[in-house]
Amino acid sequence: MSPVRRPLSLAVVLLVPVGLAAPAIAWSQGAEESQPNPHMQAQRNSVGDDAALPPGALAVEVKDPEGRPVADQMVVVRVRGADQSSRRIAQTTGADGATTFRDLPTDSDHSFLVEVPYQGAHYRSQPFQLAGLHGKRARIVRYPATTNDDLLLSAIDVQIDLTEDVVRVVEHIQAVNVGQASYVPPSGSVLIPLPAHARNVQTAEDMGDQRLEASGGEGLRFGGSLPPGMTGLAFGFALPRRLDGDTLEFSQPLRWRPVAFRVFAKASPGMRL
């Protein structure tokens, strides 16, 4: 006689830090499409064609959040070739907050990225190419930095996949900075705890100025910066499938005060979440 399979109950406990009430975030169908309230919108960096510039030229303007030019600011252009070789070219802005790089490669084998480092944060453009009839102009907004995380909120999606042996978990965090300064961890990094017994931790390969690295079984260490507005972080891990009766449960502290979270699990017959 086959054994009777009882319904499985899945309990996920998210330990929420106590804090002040937070602005609501409007959710759409997917976490990657989530949009903040208007007062959370931050100025975004941009790169576009400029008919006034010759081929191979890249003009970079650096401004503060109020639109004022930033003088004496180092600007780095990262150049990557088709063979994945890379090099850095650095210049400094003038009194008008601008600098122009010239004679850059215009073939389709090279890509570029503009970076402005300041007080531990790095403000970057999207990657781009200079293949075309004209040069390009990049506009970078440089924010002041702070180590105070009181104005950091988070919206979290937890996706759970139950297999015979392990529980696979993928988390998407939208970190929301509602202040006017970029958050930089005071000691260079801060711990994002993971559940006990988490293993096979994986992170997204390229998250801009945001870095996540496994930290000796404690969790992940976040390094880099969180500028005003929304920044996406993603990581995954596996847990051993250990049942307490018919309940599978794990808990995880949350790093930044949550304003919304959702848990998804593929349903099996009789399963409760």
mmCIF file of C-alpha atoms in Angstrom:
data_model
loop_
_atom_site.group_PDB
_atom_site.id
_atom_site.type_symbol
_atom_site.label_atom_id
_atom_site.label_comp_id
_atom_site.label_asym_id
_atom_site.label_seq_id
_atom_site.Cartn_x
_atom_site.Cartn_y
_atom_site.Cartn_z
ATOM 1 C CA MET A 1 0.000 0.000 0.000
ATOM 2 C CA SER A 2 1.324 3.412 -0.928
ATOM 3 C CA PRO A 3 1.939 5.803 1.970
ATOM 4 C CA VAL A 4 -0.539 8.643 2.374
ATOM 5 C CA ARG A 5 0.993 11.998 1.363
ATOM 6 C CA ARG A 6 -0.282 14.768 3.622
ATOM 7 C CA PRO A 7 -0.580 18.386 2.452
ATOM 8 C CA LEU A 8 2.581 20.437 2.877
ATOM 9 C CA SER A 9 2.465 23.801 4.592
ATOM 10 C CA LEU A 10 5.160 26.325 3.691
ATOM 11 C CA ALA A 11 5.893 29.094 6.200
ATOM 12 C CA VAL A 12 8.291 31.922 5.377
ATOM 13 C CA VAL A 13 9.093 34.262 8.252
ATOM 14 C CA LEU A 14 10.535 37.652 7.329
ATOM 15 C CA LEU A 15 11.852 39.491 10.360
ATOM 16 C CA VAL A 16 10.938 43.131 9.839
ATOM 17 C CA PRO A 17 12.964 45.868 11.553
ATOM 18 C CA VAL A 18 10.891 48.390 13.486
ATOM 19 C CA GLY A 19 10.920 51.884 12.008
ATOM 20 C CA LEU A 20 8.898 54.877 10.962
ATOM 21 C CA ALA A 21 5.983 54.619 8.563
ATOM 22 C CA ALA A 22 7.150 54.561 4.958
ATOM 23 C CA PRO A 23 5.699 55.879 1.704
ATOM 24 C CA ALA A 24 3.788 53.285 -0.314
ATOM 25 C CA ILE A 25 5.151 51.843 -3.522
ATOM 26 C CA ALA A 26 2.831 51.126 -6.436
ATOM 27 C CA TRP A 27 3.371 47.584 -7.696
ATOM 28 C CA SER A 28 2.784 46.420 -11.233
ATOM 29 C CA GLN A 29 2.853 42.876 -12.616
ATOM 30 C CA GLY A 30 6.552 42.283 -12.007
ATOM 31 C CA ALA A 31 9.149 43.534 -9.550
ATOM 32 C CA GLU A 32 11.312 44.828 -12.380
ATOM 33 C CA GLU A 33 8.431 47.078 -13.468
ATOM 34 C CA SER A 34 7.761 48.558 -10.027
ATOM 35 C CA GLN A 35 7.556 52.331 -9.963
ATOM 36 C CA PRO A 36 8.095 54.600 -6.956
ATOM 37 C CA ASN A 37 5.980 57.551 -5.963
ATOM 38 C CA PRO A 38 6.912 60.762 -7.836
ATOM 39 C CA HIS A 39 8.866 62.208 -4.896
ATOM 40 C CA MET A 40 11.177 59.173 -5.029
ATOM 41 C CA GLN A 41 12.176 59.784 -8.654
ATOM 42 C CA ALA A 42 15.858 60.595 -9.056
ATOM 43 C CA GLN A 43 17.611 62.292 -11.942
ATOM 44 C CA ARG A 44 19.016 59.683 -14.293
ATOM 45 C CA ASN A 45 22.281 59.709 -16.193
ATOM 46 C CA SER A 46 22.060 59.773 -19.979
ATOM 47 C CA VAL A 47 24.126 59.347 -23.139
ATOM 48 C CA GLY A 48 23.028 60.536 -26.582
ATOM 49 C CA ASP A 49 24.226 61.598 -30.021
ATOM 50 C CA ASP A 50 25.465 65.171 -30.442
ATOM 51 C CA ALA A 51 25.628 66.475 -34.005
ATOM 52 C CA ALA A 52 28.065 69.181 -32.876
ATOM 53 C CA LEU A 53 30.694 66.597 -31.960
ATOM 54 C CA PRO A 54 32.922 64.814 -34.501
ATOM 55 C CA PRO A 55 33.133 60.996 -34.662
ATOM 56 C CA GLY A 56 35.190 59.543 -31.810
ATOM 57 C CA ALA A 57 34.434 62.436 -29.457
ATOM 58 C CA LEU A 58 32.677 62.056 -26.115
ATOM 59 C CA ALA A 59 31.663 65.130 -24.114
ATOM 60 C CA VAL A 60 30.812 64.530 -20.445
ATOM 61 C CA GLU A 61 28.866 66.984 -18.277
ATOM 62 C CA VAL A 62 28.786 66.495 -14.500
ATOM 63 C CA LYS A 63 26.156 68.324 -12.468
ATOM 64 C CA ASP A 64 24.872 68.268 -8.911
ATOM 65 C CA PRO A 65 21.207 67.431 -8.128
ATOM 66 C CA GLU A 66 20.260 71.122 -8.525
ATOM 67 C CA GLY A 67 21.724 71.219 -12.041
ATOM 68 C CA ARG A 68 24.850 73.198 -11.153
ATOM 69 C CA PRO A 69 28.105 72.237 -12.932
ATOM 70 C CA VAL A 70 30.647 70.327 -10.853
ATOM 71 C CA ALA A 71 34.220 71.547 -11.412
ATOM 72 C CA ASP A 72 37.446 69.628 -10.731
ATOM 73 C CA GLN A 73 35.672 66.267 -10.818
ATOM 74 C CA MET A 74 37.516 63.245 -12.144
ATOM 75 C CA VAL A 75 35.712 61.473 -14.996
ATOM 76 C CA VAL A 76 36.713 57.968 -16.052
ATOM 77 C CA VAL A 77 35.851 56.390 -19.398
ATOM 78 C CA ARG A 78 36.091 52.612 -19.400
ATOM 79 C CA VAL A 79 36.876 51.149 -22.820
ATOM 80 C CA ARG A 80 36.221 47.480 -23.520
ATOM 81 C CA GLY A 81 37.230 45.619 -26.674
ATOM 82 C CA ALA A 82 35.608 42.639 -28.357
ATOM 83 C CA ASP A 83 38.291 40.414 -26.774
ATOM 84 C CA GLN A 84 37.125 41.640 -23.307
ATOM 85 C CA SER A 85 40.314 43.657 -22.827
ATOM 86 C CA SER A 86 39.718 46.910 -20.989
ATOM 87 C CA ARG A 87 41.424 50.193 -20.199
ATOM 88 C CA ARG A 88 40.612 53.405 -18.334
ATOM 89 C CA ILE A 89 40.988 56.997 -19.512
ATOM 90 C CA ALA A 90 40.663 59.732 -16.886
ATOM 91 C CA GLN A 91 40.196 63.488 -17.228
ATOM 92 C CA THR A 92 39.001 66.294 -14.943
ATOM 93 C CA THR A 93 36.077 68.642 -15.503
ATOM 94 C CA GLY A 94 36.649 72.343 -15.961
ATOM 95 C CA ALA A 95 34.810 75.257 -14.376
ATOM 96 C CA ASP A 96 31.815 74.473 -16.616
ATOM 97 C CA GLY A 97 31.604 70.944 -15.204
ATOM 98 C CA ALA A 98 32.498 69.402 -18.580
ATOM 99 C CA THR A 99 35.346 67.581 -20.261
ATOM 100 C CA THR A 100 35.714 66.065 -23.749
ATOM 101 C CA PHE A 101 37.461 62.840 -24.694
ATOM 102 C CA ARG A 102 38.656 62.697 -28.304
ATOM 103 C CA ASP A 103 39.914 60.148 -30.830
ATOM 104 C CA LEU A 104 38.114 57.233 -29.235
ATOM 105 C CA PRO A 105 37.532 54.079 -31.324
ATOM 106 C CA THR A 106 34.449 54.311 -33.531
ATOM 107 C CA ASP A 107 34.211 50.666 -34.611
ATOM 108 C CA SER A 108 31.565 48.253 -33.356
ATOM 109 C CA ASP A 109 34.174 46.186 -31.469
ATOM 110 C CA HIS A 110 34.527 48.719 -28.670
ATOM 111 C CA SER A 111 32.049 49.728 -25.968
ATOM 112 C CA PHE A 112 32.282 52.519 -23.431
ATOM 113 C CA LEU A 113 31.040 53.406 -19.982
ATOM 114 C CA VAL A 114 31.372 56.748 -18.184
ATOM 115 C CA GLU A 115 32.081 56.678 -14.448
ATOM 116 C CA VAL A 116 32.233 59.523 -11.920
ATOM 117 C CA PRO A 117 33.643 58.478 -8.509
ATOM 118 C CA TYR A 118 32.802 60.580 -5.459
ATOM 119 C CA GLN A 119 32.889 59.931 -1.698
ATOM 120 C CA GLY A 120 32.809 56.155 -2.101
ATOM 121 C CA ALA A 121 30.031 56.104 -4.717
ATOM 122 C CA HIS A 122 30.405 55.637 -8.473
ATOM 123 C CA TYR A 123 27.915 57.269 -10.848
ATOM 124 C CA ARG A 124 27.797 55.504 -14.192
ATOM 125 C CA SER A 125 26.223 55.699 -17.603
ATOM 126 C CA GLN A 126 24.809 52.740 -19.461
ATOM 127 C CA PRO A 127 27.316 51.025 -21.812
ATOM 128 C CA PHE A 128 27.342 52.495 -25.324
ATOM 129 C CA GLN A 129 29.277 52.566 -28.595
ATOM 130 C CA LEU A 130 30.638 55.450 -30.663
ATOM 131 C CA ALA A 131 29.988 53.933 -34.086
ATOM 132 C CA GLY A 132 28.154 56.648 -36.005
ATOM 133 C CA LEU A 133 28.458 59.931 -37.882
ATOM 134 C CA HIS A 134 28.666 62.027 -34.724
ATOM 135 C CA GLY A 135 30.110 61.923 -31.248
ATOM 136 C CA LYS A 136 28.102 61.554 -28.051
ATOM 137 C CA ARG A 137 27.338 63.624 -24.972
ATOM 138 C CA ALA A 138 26.955 62.056 -21.529
ATOM 139 C CA ARG A 139 25.253 63.758 -18.596
ATOM 140 C CA ILE A 140 26.044 62.470 -15.102
ATOM 141 C CA VAL A 141 24.400 63.616 -11.869
ATOM 142 C CA ARG A 142 26.732 63.520 -8.857
ATOM 143 C CA TYR A 143 25.036 63.278 -5.464
ATOM 144 C CA PRO A 144 26.565 63.814 -2.033
ATOM 145 C CA ALA A 145 27.083 60.660 0.022
ATOM 146 C CA THR A 146 25.789 59.578 3.412
ATOM 147 C CA THR A 147 26.306 56.575 5.685
ATOM 148 C CA ASN A 148 22.855 57.043 7.252
ATOM 149 C CA ASP A 149 20.404 54.352 6.097
ATOM 150 C CA ASP A 150 17.286 55.837 7.771
ATOM 151 C CA LEU A 151 15.871 56.826 4.367
ATOM 152 C CA LEU A 152 16.365 53.414 2.767
ATOM 153 C CA LEU A 153 13.271 51.312 2.118
ATOM 154 C CA SER A 154 12.840 48.015 0.305
ATOM 155 C CA ALA A 155 10.287 46.156 -1.793
ATOM 156 C CA ILE A 156 10.960 42.424 -1.981
ATOM 157 C CA ASP A 157 9.926 39.508 -4.171
ATOM 158 C CA VAL A 158 10.762 36.007 -2.879
ATOM 159 C CA GLN A 159 10.414 33.164 -5.385
ATOM 160 C CA ILE A 160 10.492 29.622 -3.955
ATOM 161 C CA ASP A 161 10.927 26.367 -5.846
ATOM 162 C CA LEU A 162 10.518 23.126 -3.879
ATOM 163 C CA THR A 163 12.415 20.077 -5.136
ATOM 164 C CA GLU A 164 12.819 16.643 -3.606
ATOM 165 C CA ASP A 165 16.058 17.541 -1.830
ATOM 166 C CA VAL A 166 16.383 21.315 -1.593
ATOM 167 C CA VAL A 167 14.441 24.541 -1.531
ATOM 168 C CA ARG A 168 15.641 27.002 -4.159
ATOM 169 C CA VAL A 169 15.063 30.655 -3.328
ATOM 170 C CA VAL A 170 15.511 33.691 -5.592
ATOM 171 C CA GLU A 171 15.114 37.163 -4.130
ATOM 172 C CA HIS A 172 14.624 40.435 -6.005
ATOM 173 C CA ILE A 173 15.038 43.520 -3.842
ATOM 174 C CA GLN A 174 14.136 46.999 -4.981
ATOM 175 C CA ALA A 175 16.136 49.213 -2.635
ATOM 176 C CA VAL A 176 14.458 52.623 -2.461
ATOM 177 C CA ASN A 177 16.459 55.661 -1.387
ATOM 178 C CA VAL A 178 13.983 58.468 -0.649
ATOM 179 C CA GLY A 179 16.707 60.920 0.398
ATOM 180 C CA GLN A 180 18.834 63.341 -1.592
ATOM 181 C CA ALA A 181 22.191 61.630 -1.005
ATOM 182 C CA SER A 182 23.660 58.310 -2.053
ATOM 183 C CA TYR A 183 23.931 55.723 0.689
ATOM 184 C CA VAL A 184 27.440 54.307 1.174
ATOM 185 C CA PRO A 185 27.996 51.674 3.917
ATOM 186 C CA PRO A 186 30.076 53.229 6.722
ATOM 187 C CA SER A 187 32.709 50.476 6.707
ATOM 188 C CA GLY A 188 32.632 49.839 2.968
ATOM 189 C CA SER A 189 30.073 47.026 3.162
ATOM 190 C CA VAL A 190 27.045 45.904 5.155
ATOM 191 C CA LEU A 191 25.681 42.421 5.834
ATOM 192 C CA ILE A 192 22.472 41.208 4.196
ATOM 193 C CA PRO A 193 21.595 38.166 6.348
ATOM 194 C CA LEU A 194 20.432 34.932 4.753
ATOM 195 C CA PRO A 195 18.530 32.067 6.388
ATOM 196 C CA ALA A 196 20.533 29.577 8.430
ATOM 197 C CA HIS A 197 21.969 26.726 6.314
ATOM 198 C CA ALA A 198 21.780 28.728 3.064
ATOM 199 C CA ARG A 199 24.190 27.339 0.472
ATOM 200 C CA ASN A 200 25.074 27.660 -3.221
ATOM 201 C CA VAL A 201 24.654 31.432 -2.978
ATOM 202 C CA GLN A 202 24.601 33.170 -6.362
ATOM 203 C CA THR A 203 24.378 36.835 -7.328
ATOM 204 C CA ALA A 204 23.800 38.752 -10.548
ATOM 205 C CA GLU A 205 27.051 39.289 -12.436
ATOM 206 C CA ASP A 206 26.676 42.995 -13.188
ATOM 207 C CA MET A 207 24.717 45.335 -10.949
ATOM 208 C CA GLY A 208 26.539 48.597 -11.668
ATOM 209 C CA ASP A 209 27.963 50.164 -8.519
ATOM 210 C CA GLN A 210 26.280 47.531 -6.349
ATOM 211 C CA ARG A 211 28.287 44.461 -5.285
ATOM 212 C CA LEU A 212 27.074 41.382 -3.432
ATOM 213 C CA GLU A 213 29.578 38.842 -2.138
ATOM 214 C CA ALA A 214 29.093 35.727 -0.008
ATOM 215 C CA SER A 215 30.325 36.246 3.543
ATOM 216 C CA GLY A 216 31.445 33.079 5.295
ATOM 217 C CA GLY A 217 28.030 31.506 5.810
ATOM 218 C CA GLU A 218 26.541 34.642 7.421
ATOM 219 C CA GLY A 219 24.907 35.947 4.282
ATOM 220 C CA LEU A 220 25.883 38.479 1.648
ATOM 221 C CA ARG A 221 27.920 41.624 2.049
ATOM 222 C CA PHE A 222 26.623 44.594 0.108
ATOM 223 C CA GLY A 223 29.197 47.085 -1.119
ATOM 224 C CA GLY A 224 29.009 50.106 -3.378
ATOM 225 C CA SER A 225 26.258 52.693 -3.144
ATOM 226 C CA LEU A 226 22.506 53.224 -3.424
ATOM 227 C CA PRO A 227 21.729 56.551 -5.137
ATOM 228 C CA PRO A 228 18.394 58.347 -4.729
ATOM 229 C CA GLY A 229 15.577 56.469 -6.429
ATOM 230 C CA MET A 230 15.225 52.714 -6.944
ATOM 231 C CA THR A 231 18.059 50.215 -7.360
ATOM 232 C CA GLY A 232 17.537 46.525 -8.090
ATOM 233 C CA LEU A 233 19.472 43.750 -6.347
ATOM 234 C CA ALA A 234 19.109 40.037 -7.089
ATOM 235 C CA PHE A 235 20.511 36.867 -5.560
ATOM 236 C CA GLY A 236 19.615 33.239 -5.005
ATOM 237 C CA PHE A 237 20.455 30.389 -2.657
ATOM 238 C CA ALA A 238 19.428 26.853 -1.751
ATOM 239 C CA LEU A 239 18.232 25.421 1.556
ATOM 240 C CA PRO A 240 18.143 21.758 2.624
ATOM 241 C CA ARG A 241 14.580 20.495 2.602
ATOM 242 C CA ARG A 242 13.982 19.780 6.277
ATOM 243 C CA LEU A 243 10.409 19.204 7.357
ATOM 244 C CA ASP A 244 9.016 19.840 10.814
ATOM 245 C CA GLY A 245 5.999 17.572 10.546
ATOM 246 C CA ASP A 246 4.224 18.829 7.453
ATOM 247 C CA THR A 247 5.677 22.337 7.638
ATOM 248 C CA LEU A 248 8.720 23.690 5.860
ATOM 249 C CA GLU A 249 9.823 26.935 7.495
ATOM 250 C CA PHE A 250 12.721 29.340 7.228
ATOM 251 C CA SER A 251 13.294 32.854 8.496
ATOM 252 C CA GLN A 252 15.386 35.750 7.242
ATOM 253 C CA PRO A 253 16.017 39.197 8.713
ATOM 254 C CA LEU A 254 15.472 42.100 6.323
ATOM 255 C CA ARG A 255 18.262 44.615 5.826
ATOM 256 C CA TRP A 256 16.234 47.728 4.989
ATOM 257 C CA ARG A 257 12.761 48.684 6.180
ATOM 258 C CA PRO A 258 10.214 46.995 3.844
ATOM 259 C CA VAL A 259 7.222 48.771 2.376
ATOM 260 C CA ALA A 260 6.040 45.729 0.385
ATOM 261 C CA PHE A 261 6.979 42.111 -0.097
ATOM 262 C CA ARG A 262 5.546 39.209 -2.025
ATOM 263 C CA VAL A 263 6.235 35.482 -1.791
ATOM 264 C CA PHE A 264 5.702 33.176 -4.774
ATOM 265 C CA ALA A 265 5.784 29.380 -4.674
ATOM 266 C CA LYS A 266 4.781 26.799 -7.245
ATOM 267 C CA ALA A 267 1.681 25.190 -5.778
ATOM 268 C CA SER A 268 1.422 21.448 -5.241
ATOM 269 C CA PRO A 269 -1.835 19.651 -4.343
ATOM 270 C CA GLY A 270 -2.941 20.569 -0.813
ATOM 271 C CA MET A 271 -0.053 22.992 -0.275
ATOM 272 C CA ARG A 272 -0.637 26.098 1.855
ATOM 273 C CA LEU A 273 1.557 29.212 1.926
#
